[in-house]
Short mmCIF file of C-alpha atoms and ligand atoms in Angstrom, two decimals:
data_model
loop_
_atom_site.label_atom_id
_atom_site.label_comp_id
_atom_site.label_asym_id
_atom_site.label_seq_id
_atom_site.Cartn_x
_atom_site.Cartn_y
_atom_site.Cartn_z
CA MET A 25 -42.57 -24.87 80.22
CA ASN A 26 -41.35 -23.42 76.91
CA LYS A 27 -41.86 -19.68 77.23
CA GLU A 28 -43.05 -17.56 74.32
CA SER A 29 -41.92 -14.02 73.61
CA ILE A 30 -44.15 -11.36 75.20
CA TYR A 31 -44.02 -9.55 71.84
CA GLY A 32 -45.92 -12.37 70.13
CA LEU A 33 -49.42 -11.57 71.41
CA THR A 34 -51.75 -9.20 69.61
CA PHE A 35 -53.50 -6.71 71.87
CA ASP A 36 -56.74 -8.72 71.84
CA GLN A 37 -54.87 -11.95 72.58
CA LEU A 38 -53.07 -10.38 75.57
CA GLU A 39 -56.31 -8.89 76.88
CA ALA A 40 -58.12 -12.23 76.61
CA TRP A 41 -55.17 -14.10 78.16
CA LEU A 42 -55.01 -11.75 81.17
CA MET A 43 -58.76 -12.02 81.70
CA THR A 44 -58.64 -15.82 81.81
CA TYR A 45 -56.38 -15.38 84.85
CA GLY A 46 -58.82 -12.95 86.48
CA HIS A 47 -57.02 -9.72 85.65
CA LYS A 48 -58.80 -6.60 84.48
CA LYS A 49 -58.90 -5.65 80.78
CA PHE A 50 -56.96 -2.41 81.28
CA ARG A 51 -53.83 -4.35 82.35
CA ALA A 52 -53.24 -5.14 78.66
CA SER A 53 -53.07 -1.39 77.86
CA GLN A 54 -50.63 -0.86 80.71
CA VAL A 55 -48.38 -3.71 79.61
CA TRP A 56 -48.38 -2.59 75.96
CA ASP A 57 -47.59 0.95 76.98
CA TRP A 58 -44.46 -0.29 78.74
CA LEU A 59 -43.52 -2.57 75.84
CA TYR A 60 -44.09 -0.27 72.89
CA ARG A 61 -44.10 3.32 74.16
CA LYS A 62 -41.67 3.30 77.08
CA ARG A 63 -39.74 0.39 75.58
CA VAL A 64 -38.57 -1.17 78.84
CA THR A 65 -36.41 -4.29 78.82
CA SER A 66 -37.82 -6.22 81.82
CA PHE A 67 -41.15 -6.90 83.55
CA SER A 68 -39.83 -5.41 86.80
CA GLU A 69 -39.73 -1.95 85.18
CA MET A 70 -43.53 -1.96 84.68
CA THR A 71 -44.05 -0.10 87.93
CA ASP A 72 -47.81 0.55 87.68
CA VAL A 73 -48.73 -3.08 86.94
CA LYS A 74 -49.79 -5.19 89.95
CA PRO A 75 -46.98 -7.50 91.20
CA GLU A 76 -49.24 -10.61 90.88
CA CYS A 77 -49.85 -9.73 87.23
CA LEU A 78 -46.13 -9.20 86.58
CA GLN A 79 -45.31 -12.49 88.23
CA LEU A 80 -47.85 -14.28 86.05
CA LEU A 81 -46.43 -12.68 82.90
CA ALA A 82 -42.86 -13.57 83.90
CA GLU A 83 -43.91 -17.18 84.50
CA HIS A 84 -45.33 -17.51 80.99
CA PHE A 85 -43.39 -15.15 78.74
CA ILE A 86 -39.84 -14.05 78.07
CA PHE A 87 -38.76 -10.54 77.30
CA GLN A 88 -35.86 -11.31 75.03
CA SER A 89 -35.80 -14.27 72.66
CA LEU A 90 -33.26 -12.73 70.25
CA ASN A 91 -29.68 -11.93 71.18
CA GLU A 92 -27.28 -9.99 69.01
CA HIS A 93 -24.60 -12.37 67.74
CA PHE A 94 -22.88 -10.14 65.20
CA LYS A 95 -23.40 -6.82 63.51
CA GLN A 96 -22.07 -5.38 60.24
CA GLU A 97 -22.29 -1.69 59.51
CA SER A 98 -22.05 -0.19 56.05
CA GLU A 99 -20.64 3.20 55.12
CA ASP A 100 -24.13 4.30 54.06
CA GLY A 101 -25.52 3.54 57.54
CA THR A 102 -27.13 0.20 56.67
CA ILE A 103 -26.72 -2.25 59.56
CA LYS A 104 -27.05 -6.03 59.28
CA PHE A 105 -27.86 -7.70 62.57
CA LEU A 106 -27.32 -11.40 63.05
CA PHE A 107 -29.48 -12.55 65.96
CA ARG A 108 -29.21 -15.81 67.83
CA LEU A 109 -32.58 -17.34 68.73
CA ASP A 110 -33.26 -19.24 71.94
CA ASP A 111 -32.67 -22.58 70.20
CA GLY A 112 -29.30 -21.41 68.85
CA ASN A 113 -30.42 -20.73 65.26
CA LEU A 114 -29.25 -17.54 63.55
CA ILE A 115 -31.40 -15.05 61.64
CA GLU A 116 -30.69 -11.77 59.81
CA THR A 117 -32.42 -8.43 60.19
CA VAL A 118 -31.37 -5.32 58.27
CA LEU A 119 -31.78 -1.66 59.13
CA MET A 120 -31.72 0.55 56.04
CA ARG A 121 -31.74 4.31 55.74
CA PRO A 122 -33.68 5.24 52.61
CA LYS A 123 -34.46 8.95 52.11
CA PHE A 124 -37.99 8.59 53.49
CA GLY A 125 -37.12 7.13 56.94
CA LEU A 126 -35.71 4.10 58.67
CA SER A 127 -36.69 0.74 57.28
CA ALA A 128 -36.30 -2.66 58.95
CA CYS A 129 -36.15 -5.76 56.76
CA VAL A 130 -37.32 -8.75 58.80
CA THR A 131 -36.96 -12.50 58.49
CA THR A 132 -39.87 -14.94 58.83
CA GLN A 133 -38.24 -18.39 58.79
CA VAL A 134 -34.97 -20.04 59.77
CA GLY A 135 -33.81 -20.91 56.23
CA CYS A 136 -36.14 -21.23 53.25
CA ASN A 137 -37.49 -24.09 51.17
CA ILE A 138 -38.48 -22.13 48.08
CA GLY A 139 -35.03 -22.58 46.56
CA CYS A 140 -34.76 -19.58 44.23
CA SER A 141 -31.63 -20.30 42.26
CA PHE A 142 -30.03 -16.86 42.78
CA CYS A 143 -30.59 -16.57 46.52
CA ALA A 144 -28.12 -16.97 49.40
CA SER A 145 -30.92 -17.57 51.93
CA GLY A 146 -32.29 -20.53 50.02
CA LEU A 147 -28.91 -22.31 50.23
CA LEU A 148 -29.84 -23.28 53.78
CA THR A 149 -33.16 -25.11 53.82
CA LYS A 150 -35.92 -24.29 56.27
CA ILE A 151 -35.36 -25.46 59.84
CA ARG A 152 -38.48 -23.88 61.30
CA ASP A 153 -40.93 -20.99 61.12
CA LEU A 154 -40.36 -17.96 63.32
CA THR A 155 -43.02 -17.24 65.92
CA SER A 156 -44.93 -13.96 65.72
CA GLY A 157 -42.92 -12.82 68.77
CA GLU A 158 -39.61 -13.50 67.03
CA ILE A 159 -40.77 -11.54 63.98
CA VAL A 160 -41.91 -8.49 66.01
CA GLU A 161 -38.88 -8.68 68.29
CA GLN A 162 -36.51 -8.10 65.37
CA ILE A 163 -37.93 -4.59 65.05
CA ILE A 164 -37.85 -4.14 68.83
CA ARG A 165 -34.14 -5.13 68.98
CA VAL A 166 -33.32 -2.71 66.16
CA GLN A 167 -35.30 0.03 67.94
CA HIS A 168 -33.55 -0.71 71.26
CA TYR A 169 -30.22 -0.41 69.42
CA LEU A 170 -31.27 3.04 68.15
CA ASP A 171 -32.45 3.99 71.66
CA GLN A 172 -29.13 2.90 73.19
CA GLU A 173 -27.19 4.86 70.60
CA LYS A 174 -29.32 7.86 71.62
CA LYS A 175 -30.00 8.54 67.96
CA ASP A 176 -33.52 9.78 68.66
CA GLU A 177 -34.70 7.81 65.63
CA SER A 178 -37.53 5.33 65.15
CA VAL A 179 -38.11 2.56 62.67
CA SER A 180 -40.74 4.03 60.33
CA HIS A 181 -41.05 1.32 57.66
CA VAL A 182 -41.04 -2.47 57.69
CA VAL A 183 -40.35 -4.77 54.75
CA VAL A 184 -41.02 -8.46 55.21
CA MET A 185 -38.37 -9.48 52.70
CA GLY A 186 -35.67 -11.14 54.80
CA ILE A 187 -34.93 -14.85 54.98
CA GLY A 188 -37.92 -17.12 54.36
CA GLU A 189 -41.21 -17.12 52.46
CA PRO A 190 -43.70 -15.13 54.58
CA PHE A 191 -46.71 -16.91 53.08
CA ASP A 192 -45.26 -20.27 54.15
CA ASN A 193 -45.66 -18.97 57.73
CA LEU A 194 -48.82 -16.97 57.13
CA GLU A 195 -50.55 -17.23 60.50
CA ASN A 196 -47.56 -15.94 62.47
CA VAL A 197 -46.86 -13.27 59.86
CA ILE A 198 -50.47 -12.01 60.09
CA ASP A 199 -50.31 -11.81 63.91
CA SER A 200 -46.98 -9.97 63.75
CA LEU A 201 -48.34 -7.49 61.16
CA GLN A 202 -51.28 -6.75 63.42
CA ILE A 203 -48.88 -5.92 66.27
CA ILE A 204 -46.58 -3.88 64.01
CA LYS A 205 -49.41 -1.72 62.64
CA ASP A 206 -51.52 -1.44 65.83
CA HIS A 207 -51.45 2.20 67.01
CA LYS A 208 -51.00 0.92 70.57
CA GLY A 209 -48.19 -1.38 69.40
CA LEU A 210 -45.33 -0.44 67.08
CA ALA A 211 -47.72 1.98 65.35
CA ILE A 212 -46.16 1.67 61.90
CA GLY A 213 -48.81 2.60 59.33
CA ALA A 214 -50.06 -0.09 56.94
CA LYS A 215 -48.87 1.99 53.98
CA HIS A 216 -45.33 1.77 55.40
CA ILE A 217 -45.36 -2.03 55.58
CA THR A 218 -44.60 -4.29 52.61
CA VAL A 219 -44.80 -8.07 52.47
CA SER A 220 -43.00 -9.86 49.67
CA THR A 221 -43.88 -13.34 48.42
CA SER A 222 -42.31 -15.61 45.83
CA GLY A 223 -45.86 -16.09 44.53
CA LEU A 224 -47.73 -18.69 46.58
CA ALA A 225 -50.95 -17.92 44.70
CA ASP A 226 -53.33 -19.71 47.09
CA LYS A 227 -51.96 -17.70 50.02
CA ILE A 228 -52.32 -14.41 48.12
CA TYR A 229 -56.12 -14.92 48.25
CA GLU A 230 -55.97 -15.70 51.97
CA PHE A 231 -53.74 -12.71 52.66
CA THR A 232 -56.04 -10.41 50.66
CA ASP A 233 -59.04 -11.58 52.68
CA THR A 234 -57.36 -10.56 55.99
CA ASN A 235 -57.87 -6.95 54.86
CA LEU A 236 -54.66 -5.87 56.59
CA GLN A 237 -54.19 -3.17 53.93
CA VAL A 238 -50.41 -3.51 53.90
CA ASN A 239 -48.48 -3.41 50.61
CA LEU A 240 -47.87 -6.57 48.67
CA ALA A 241 -44.85 -7.31 46.46
CA ILE A 242 -44.46 -10.34 44.22
CA SER A 243 -41.01 -11.67 43.34
CA LEU A 244 -41.64 -12.28 39.66
CA HIS A 245 -38.12 -12.09 38.15
CA ALA A 246 -39.16 -13.47 34.74
CA PRO A 247 -42.00 -12.79 32.26
CA THR A 248 -42.52 -16.36 30.99
CA ASN A 249 -43.06 -19.70 32.70
CA GLU A 250 -40.15 -21.31 30.88
CA LEU A 251 -37.68 -18.72 32.14
CA ARG A 252 -39.24 -18.34 35.59
CA THR A 253 -39.11 -22.08 36.23
CA ARG A 254 -35.40 -22.00 35.41
CA ILE A 255 -34.82 -19.24 37.98
CA MET A 256 -37.45 -20.16 40.57
CA LYS A 257 -38.56 -23.77 40.86
CA ILE A 258 -41.68 -22.68 42.81
CA ASN A 259 -43.05 -21.63 39.41
CA GLN A 260 -43.82 -25.30 38.71
CA ALA A 261 -46.34 -25.26 41.58
CA PHE A 262 -47.64 -21.73 40.93
CA PRO A 263 -47.19 -20.70 37.29
CA ILE A 264 -47.39 -17.08 36.24
CA GLU A 265 -51.07 -17.26 35.09
CA GLU A 266 -52.13 -18.39 38.57
CA ILE A 267 -50.11 -15.66 40.23
CA MET A 268 -51.57 -12.99 37.95
CA LYS A 269 -55.10 -14.26 38.65
CA ALA A 270 -54.43 -13.96 42.39
CA VAL A 271 -52.92 -10.50 41.82
CA ALA A 272 -56.10 -9.43 39.98
CA TYR A 273 -58.12 -10.60 43.01
CA TYR A 274 -55.85 -8.58 45.33
CA LEU A 275 -56.15 -5.45 43.15
CA ASP A 276 -59.90 -5.79 42.90
CA LYS A 277 -60.46 -6.33 46.63
CA THR A 278 -57.98 -3.84 48.08
CA ASN A 279 -57.90 -0.99 45.60
CA ARG A 280 -54.18 -0.82 46.25
CA ARG A 281 -51.27 -1.05 43.85
CA ILE A 282 -48.99 -4.05 43.61
CA THR A 283 -45.23 -4.22 43.21
CA LEU A 284 -43.61 -6.75 40.91
CA GLU A 285 -39.99 -7.34 41.83
CA TYR A 286 -37.56 -8.19 39.07
CA ILE A 287 -33.90 -9.01 39.76
CA LEU A 288 -31.88 -8.24 36.66
CA LEU A 289 -29.55 -11.16 35.87
CA LYS A 290 -26.98 -10.61 33.13
CA ASP A 291 -27.97 -12.30 29.83
CA VAL A 292 -30.70 -14.31 31.59
CA ASN A 293 -33.75 -12.06 31.96
CA ASP A 294 -32.46 -8.58 31.09
CA ARG A 295 -33.06 -8.32 27.33
CA ARG A 296 -35.44 -5.95 25.56
CA GLU A 297 -37.72 -8.88 24.60
CA HIS A 298 -38.07 -9.71 28.32
CA ALA A 299 -39.09 -6.13 29.11
CA LEU A 300 -41.71 -6.26 26.33
CA GLN A 301 -43.02 -9.63 27.55
CA LEU A 302 -43.26 -8.21 31.07
CA SER A 303 -45.20 -5.22 29.77
CA ASP A 304 -47.63 -7.55 27.93
CA LEU A 305 -48.07 -9.61 31.09
CA ILE A 306 -49.03 -6.54 33.12
CA GLY A 307 -51.44 -5.53 30.36
CA ASP A 308 -54.38 -3.39 31.48
CA LYS A 309 -53.24 -3.47 35.13
CA ARG A 310 -50.41 -1.03 34.44
CA HIS A 311 -52.04 1.85 36.36
CA LEU A 312 -52.07 -0.38 39.48
CA THR A 313 -48.63 -1.93 39.10
CA ASN A 314 -45.10 -0.82 39.96
CA VAL A 315 -42.13 -2.76 38.69
CA ASN A 316 -39.13 -2.66 40.99
CA LEU A 317 -35.95 -3.51 39.09
CA ILE A 318 -33.30 -4.89 41.42
CA PRO A 319 -29.57 -4.95 40.67
CA TYR A 320 -28.30 -8.44 41.52
CA ASN A 321 -25.83 -8.89 44.39
CA PRO A 322 -23.57 -11.77 43.32
CA VAL A 323 -23.34 -14.76 45.66
CA ASP A 324 -20.22 -17.01 45.64
CA GLU A 325 -22.29 -20.20 45.37
CA HIS A 326 -24.27 -19.02 42.33
CA THR A 327 -21.54 -18.36 39.77
CA GLN A 328 -24.02 -18.82 36.90
CA TYR A 329 -25.45 -15.37 37.64
CA GLN A 330 -23.85 -11.98 37.27
CA ARG A 331 -25.13 -8.48 37.70
CA SER A 332 -26.48 -6.84 34.53
CA GLN A 333 -24.46 -3.96 33.12
CA LYS A 334 -25.66 -0.53 34.16
CA GLU A 335 -26.53 0.36 30.52
CA THR A 336 -28.57 -2.85 30.21
CA MET A 337 -30.51 -2.01 33.38
CA LEU A 338 -31.22 1.50 32.11
CA ALA A 339 -32.31 0.17 28.69
CA PHE A 340 -34.68 -2.31 30.39
CA TYR A 341 -36.09 0.54 32.49
CA ASP A 342 -36.53 2.74 29.38
CA THR A 343 -38.33 0.00 27.47
CA LEU A 344 -40.80 -0.48 30.32
CA LYS A 345 -41.32 3.26 30.67
CA LYS A 346 -42.03 3.60 26.94
CA GLN A 347 -44.70 0.90 27.33
CA GLY A 348 -46.33 3.03 30.05
CA ILE A 349 -45.22 0.84 32.96
CA ASN A 350 -44.45 2.49 36.32
CA CYS A 351 -41.00 1.32 37.29
CA SER A 352 -37.94 2.18 39.28
CA ILE A 353 -34.47 0.77 39.85
CA ARG A 354 -34.01 -0.12 43.50
CA LEU A 355 -31.44 1.96 45.33
CA GLU A 356 -28.83 -0.21 46.89
CA HIS A 357 -28.07 -0.32 50.59
CA GLY A 358 -25.01 -1.76 52.26
CA THR A 359 -23.09 -2.72 49.12
CA ASP A 360 -19.78 -2.71 51.06
CA ILE A 361 -21.03 -5.42 53.46
CA ASP A 362 -22.57 -8.86 52.75
CA ALA A 363 -25.37 -7.27 50.80
CA ALA A 364 -27.32 -10.24 49.47
CA CYS A 365 -30.13 -11.49 51.70
CA GLY A 366 -28.87 -14.45 53.79
CA GLN A 367 -25.23 -13.94 52.88
CA LEU A 368 -24.11 -12.90 56.36
CA ARG A 369 -25.97 -15.80 58.00
CA SER A 370 -24.61 -18.45 55.63
CA LYS A 371 -21.04 -17.14 56.09
CA GLN A 372 -21.36 -17.25 59.87
CA ILE A 373 -22.81 -20.77 59.81
CA LYS A 374 -19.93 -21.96 57.62
S1 SF4 B 406 -35.58 -15.30 47.44
FE1 SF4 B 406 -36.90 -15.44 49.26
S2 SF4 B 406 -38.29 -17.11 48.72
FE2 SF4 B 406 -36.57 -17.30 47.31
S3 SF4 B 406 -35.16 -18.76 48.32
FE3 SF4 B 406 -34.56 -16.67 48.91
S4 SF4 B 406 -35.59 -16.30 50.87
FE4 SF4 B 406 -36.62 -18.03 49.88
#
């Protein structure tokens, strides 16, 4: 029998599963308390759970489906973990230390099929989706690392921005988000969780309808279809108008703000005219939109792209600000290690 990770069941799923085997409802609370509060590393440590119940769980689930393969630590405290999955595949998870807490950036697929032309992750096509357990367990492994280091610190924020397109694995991502935000689970508030998509418009509607209330970010990176298609071939399937229609639906239904991510690529999308086009595109949604300008981390395989000059980035920022657009330039983490998403994994695979 292929065992699933114990971290992959939502509370309701675990409760229902235990009941089908004749166990009482409250066993699910006990098990989750050991998993997420006491953070044990084996079933045998769950001392107040009946032995028959523990045996049943051990027969069907595994405790650890991710093993640390390699770790890179930056001078600013950012840590990149490379985990080996049960089937031998490698994935990346990053722990960052922004001013407001500890943020884990998690991966949702082994490889990615979206093929953004600037991205190191997309160089290795998708092998498979991660299970909900493998997504949640990335945060658990990072938290266990912090526990072992006796740092008395907890992961407070989660960004679903690692390798893969989360909306191409929506069902597992939704289950994992439920576990991450559940107050009995990882208990990370919805406002501290952000999911980023390359713009699969049809899935934005589906995601909105789940009413998870987590933050949504769209990787836009260009203000026109012509330019966006050059940078991101997914734009042929979901052009900007369709994305913005789905964004309007999200804004209307959730009453939340949206983040548009924009990687600044030297002489490609970083001119004043691009900033003005972006402002026009946002239009009357500016009070509900944040633009996150991202300095590009060069990747060896994509020599056509370079990082924009600092002055160019600041000029782009100023132009947006003058148009009344909320925007910021993303602070960089881990610039002295393989900073681009997927870079560490692709180097190790090579
Ligand atoms: S940027 Fe994200 S969606 Fe695009 S290829 Fe890379 S991992 Fe995939």
